[in-house]
Amino acid sequence: MTEEKSKPESPVSKPFRHLKVGYIRRKTRKSQRGLQHSSLNLNGDWLEAAGFPIGTTVKVLVMQGKLIIQAEG
């Protein structure tokens, strides 16, 4: 049996973040005001500390009432 060496994960300052779902407007041919679509913005130094530096490609697993975001590669 061989042991796999993995680098230890650095602790994240706050494991839970509280955000609010907002909206963006997208104009359509039928409506001058446009339609509202849900929008969630993630930003801050904590993203890089959690393993998401600028340019990271992510995969989002979507479930009812839950999103799981993972770095790819």
CSV table of N, CA and C in Angstrom, one decimal:
chain,number,residue,atom,x,y,z
A,1,MET,N,0.8,-1.2,0.0
A,1,MET,CA,0.0,0.0,0.0
A,1,MET,C,0.9,1.2,0.0
A,2,THR,N,0.7,2.1,-0.9
A,2,THR,CA,1.5,3.4,-1.0
A,2,THR,C,0.7,4.5,-0.4
A,3,GLU,N,1.4,5.4,0.2
A,3,GLU,CA,0.7,6.6,0.7
A,3,GLU,C,0.8,7.7,-0.3
A,4,GLU,N,-0.3,8.4,-0.6
A,4,GLU,CA,-0.3,9.5,-1.5
A,4,GLU,C,0.1,10.8,-0.7
A,5,LYS,N,1.0,11.5,-1.2
A,5,LYS,CA,1.4,12.8,-0.6
A,5,LYS,C,0.5,13.9,-1.2
A,6,SER,N,-0.1,14.6,-0.4
A,6,SER,CA,-0.9,15.8,-0.9
A,6,SER,C,-0.6,17.0,0.0
A,7,LYS,N,-0.6,18.1,-0.7
A,7,LYS,CA,-0.2,19.3,0.1
A,7,LYS,C,-1.4,19.7,1.0
A,8,PRO,N,-1.0,20.1,2.2
A,8,PRO,CA,-2.1,20.4,3.1
A,8,PRO,C,-2.9,21.6,2.7
A,9,GLU,N,-4.2,21.6,2.9
A,9,GLU,CA,-5.0,22.8,2.5
A,9,GLU,C,-4.8,23.9,3.5
A,10,SER,N,-4.6,25.1,3.1
A,10,SER,CA,-4.5,26.2,4.0
A,10,SER,C,-5.9,26.6,4.5
A,11,PRO,N,-6.0,27.0,5.7
A,11,PRO,CA,-7.3,27.3,6.2
A,11,PRO,C,-7.8,28.6,5.6
A,12,VAL,N,-9.1,28.6,5.3
A,12,VAL,CA,-9.8,29.8,4.8
A,12,VAL,C,-10.3,30.6,5.9
A,13,SER,N,-10.1,31.9,5.8
A,13,SER,CA,-10.4,32.8,6.9
A,13,SER,C,-11.9,32.7,7.4
A,14,LYS,N,-12.8,32.7,6.4
A,14,LYS,CA,-14.2,32.5,6.8
A,14,LYS,C,-14.8,31.5,5.8
A,15,PRO,N,-15.1,30.3,6.3
A,15,PRO,CA,-15.6,29.3,5.4
A,15,PRO,C,-17.0,29.5,4.8
A,16,PHE,N,-17.8,30.4,5.4
A,16,PHE,CA,-19.1,30.8,4.9
A,16,PHE,C,-19.1,32.2,4.5
A,17,ARG,N,-19.7,32.5,3.3
A,17,ARG,CA,-19.9,33.9,2.9
A,17,ARG,C,-21.4,34.1,2.6
A,18,HIS,N,-21.8,35.2,3.0
A,18,HIS,CA,-23.3,35.6,2.8
A,18,HIS,C,-23.4,36.6,1.7
A,19,LEU,N,-24.0,36.2,0.6
A,19,LEU,CA,-24.2,37.0,-0.6
A,19,LEU,C,-25.7,37.1,-0.9
A,20,LYS,N,-26.0,38.1,-1.7
A,20,LYS,CA,-27.4,38.3,-2.1
A,20,LYS,C,-27.5,38.1,-3.6
A,21,VAL,N,-28.5,37.3,-4.0
A,21,VAL,CA,-28.7,37.2,-5.5
A,21,VAL,C,-29.3,38.5,-6.0
A,22,GLY,N,-28.7,39.1,-7.0
A,22,GLY,CA,-29.2,40.3,-7.6
A,22,GLY,C,-29.8,40.0,-9.0
A,23,TYR,N,-29.7,41.0,-9.9
A,23,TYR,CA,-30.2,40.7,-11.2
A,23,TYR,C,-29.4,41.6,-12.2
A,24,ILE,N,-29.5,41.1,-13.4
A,24,ILE,CA,-29.0,41.8,-14.6
A,24,ILE,C,-30.1,42.0,-15.5
A,25,ARG,N,-30.1,43.0,-16.4
A,25,ARG,CA,-31.1,43.2,-17.4
A,25,ARG,C,-30.5,42.9,-18.7
A,26,ARG,N,-31.3,42.2,-19.5
A,26,ARG,CA,-30.8,41.9,-20.9
A,26,ARG,C,-31.9,42.4,-21.8
A,27,LYS,N,-31.6,43.2,-22.7
A,27,LYS,CA,-32.6,43.8,-23.6
A,27,LYS,C,-33.0,42.7,-24.6
A,28,THR,N,-34.2,42.8,-25.0
A,28,THR,CA,-34.7,41.9,-26.0
A,28,THR,C,-35.4,42.7,-27.1
A,29,ARG,N,-35.6,42.1,-28.2
A,29,ARG,CA,-36.3,42.8,-29.3
A,29,ARG,C,-37.7,43.3,-29.0
A,30,LYS,N,-38.3,42.5,-28.1
A,30,LYS,CA,-39.7,42.8,-27.7
A,30,LYS,C,-39.9,43.8,-26.6
A,31,SER,N,-38.8,44.0,-25.8
A,31,SER,CA,-38.9,44.9,-24.6
A,31,SER,C,-37.8,45.9,-24.6
A,32,GLN,N,-38.1,47.1,-24.5
A,32,GLN,CA,-37.1,48.2,-24.3
A,32,GLN,C,-36.4,48.1,-23.0
A,33,ARG,N,-37.1,47.7,-21.9
A,33,ARG,CA,-36.5,47.6,-20.6
A,33,ARG,C,-35.7,46.4,-20.4
A,34,GLY,N,-36.0,45.4,-21.2
A,34,GLY,CA,-35.2,44.1,-21.0
A,34,GLY,C,-35.8,43.2,-20.0
A,35,LEU,N,-35.3,42.0,-19.9
A,35,LEU,CA,-35.8,41.0,-19.0
A,35,LEU,C,-34.8,40.9,-17.8
A,36,GLN,N,-35.2,40.7,-16.6
A,36,GLN,CA,-34.3,40.5,-15.5
A,36,GLN,C,-33.9,39.0,-15.4
A,37,HIS,N,-32.6,38.8,-15.1
A,37,HIS,CA,-32.1,37.5,-14.9
A,37,HIS,C,-31.3,37.5,-13.6
A,38,SER,N,-31.4,36.4,-12.8
A,38,SER,CA,-30.7,36.3,-11.6
A,38,SER,C,-29.2,36.4,-11.8
A,39,SER,N,-28.5,37.0,-10.8
A,39,SER,CA,-27.1,37.2,-11.0
A,39,SER,C,-26.4,37.1,-9.6
A,40,LEU,N,-25.3,36.4,-9.6
A,40,LEU,CA,-24.5,36.3,-8.3
A,40,LEU,C,-23.1,36.7,-8.6
A,41,ASN,N,-22.5,37.7,-7.9
A,41,ASN,CA,-21.2,38.1,-8.1
A,41,ASN,C,-20.3,37.7,-6.9
A,42,LEU,N,-19.2,37.1,-7.2
A,42,LEU,CA,-18.2,36.7,-6.2
A,42,LEU,C,-16.9,37.5,-6.5
A,43,ASN,N,-16.4,38.1,-5.5
A,43,ASN,CA,-15.2,38.9,-5.7
A,43,ASN,C,-14.5,39.1,-4.3
A,44,GLY,N,-13.3,39.3,-4.3
A,44,GLY,CA,-12.5,39.6,-3.1
A,44,GLY,C,-11.3,38.7,-3.0
A,45,ASP,N,-10.4,39.2,-2.1
A,45,ASP,CA,-9.1,38.5,-1.9
A,45,ASP,C,-9.3,37.0,-1.4
A,46,TRP,N,-10.4,36.8,-0.8
A,46,TRP,CA,-10.7,35.5,-0.2
A,46,TRP,C,-10.8,34.4,-1.3
A,47,LEU,N,-11.1,34.8,-2.6
A,47,LEU,CA,-11.2,33.8,-3.6
A,47,LEU,C,-9.8,33.2,-3.9
A,48,GLU,N,-8.8,34.1,-4.0
A,48,GLU,CA,-7.5,33.6,-4.3
A,48,GLU,C,-7.0,32.7,-3.1
A,49,ALA,N,-7.3,33.2,-1.9
A,49,ALA,CA,-6.9,32.4,-0.7
A,49,ALA,C,-7.5,31.1,-0.7
A,50,ALA,N,-8.7,30.9,-1.3
A,50,ALA,CA,-9.4,29.7,-1.3
A,50,ALA,C,-9.0,28.8,-2.5
A,51,GLY,N,-8.1,29.3,-3.3
A,51,GLY,CA,-7.6,28.4,-4.4
A,51,GLY,C,-8.2,28.8,-5.8
A,52,PHE,N,-8.7,30.1,-5.9
A,52,PHE,CA,-9.2,30.6,-7.2
A,52,PHE,C,-8.5,31.8,-7.6
A,53,PRO,N,-7.2,31.7,-8.0
A,53,PRO,CA,-6.6,32.9,-8.5
A,53,PRO,C,-7.1,33.4,-9.8
A,54,ILE,N,-6.8,34.6,-10.2
A,54,ILE,CA,-7.3,35.2,-11.5
A,54,ILE,C,-7.0,34.3,-12.6
A,55,GLY,N,-7.9,34.0,-13.5
A,55,GLY,CA,-7.7,33.2,-14.7
A,55,GLY,C,-8.1,31.7,-14.4
A,56,THR,N,-8.5,31.4,-13.2
A,56,THR,CA,-8.8,30.0,-12.9
A,56,THR,C,-10.1,29.6,-13.7
A,57,THR,N,-10.2,28.5,-14.3
A,57,THR,CA,-11.4,28.0,-14.9
A,57,THR,C,-12.1,27.2,-13.8
A,58,VAL,N,-13.4,27.4,-13.7
A,58,VAL,CA,-14.2,26.7,-12.7
A,58,VAL,C,-15.3,25.9,-13.3
A,59,LYS,N,-15.7,24.9,-12.5
A,59,LYS,CA,-16.9,24.0,-12.9
A,59,LYS,C,-17.9,24.3,-11.8
A,60,VAL,N,-19.2,24.5,-12.2
A,60,VAL,CA,-20.2,24.8,-11.2
A,60,VAL,C,-21.2,23.6,-11.3
A,61,LEU,N,-21.4,22.9,-10.1
A,61,LEU,CA,-22.3,21.9,-10.0
A,61,LEU,C,-23.6,22.5,-9.5
A,62,VAL,N,-24.7,22.3,-10.2
A,62,VAL,CA,-26.0,23.0,-9.9
A,62,VAL,C,-27.0,22.0,-9.4
A,63,MET,N,-27.5,22.3,-8.2
A,63,MET,CA,-28.6,21.5,-7.6
A,63,MET,C,-29.6,22.4,-7.0
A,64,GLN,N,-30.8,21.9,-6.7
A,64,GLN,CA,-31.8,22.8,-6.2
A,64,GLN,C,-31.4,23.4,-4.9
A,65,GLY,N,-31.2,24.7,-4.9
A,65,GLY,CA,-30.9,25.5,-3.7
A,65,GLY,C,-29.4,25.4,-3.3
A,66,LYS,N,-28.5,24.8,-4.2
A,66,LYS,CA,-27.1,24.6,-3.8
A,66,LYS,C,-26.3,24.8,-5.1
A,67,LEU,N,-25.2,25.5,-5.0
A,67,LEU,CA,-24.1,25.6,-6.0
A,67,LEU,C,-22.8,25.1,-5.4
A,68,ILE,N,-22.1,24.3,-6.1
A,68,ILE,CA,-20.8,23.9,-5.7
A,68,ILE,C,-19.8,24.3,-6.8
A,69,ILE,N,-18.8,25.1,-6.4
A,69,ILE,CA,-17.9,25.7,-7.4
A,69,ILE,C,-16.5,25.0,-7.1
A,70,GLN,N,-16.0,24.4,-8.2
A,70,GLN,CA,-14.7,23.7,-8.1
A,70,GLN,C,-13.7,24.3,-9.1
A,71,ALA,N,-12.4,24.4,-8.8
A,71,ALA,CA,-11.4,24.8,-9.7
A,71,ALA,C,-11.2,23.6,-10.6
A,72,GLU,N,-11.0,23.8,-11.9
A,72,GLU,CA,-10.7,22.7,-12.8
A,72,GLU,C,-9.2,22.6,-13.0
A,73,GLY,N,-8.7,21.4,-13.2
A,73,GLY,CA,-7.3,21.2,-13.5
A,73,GLY,C,-6.5,21.2,-12.3
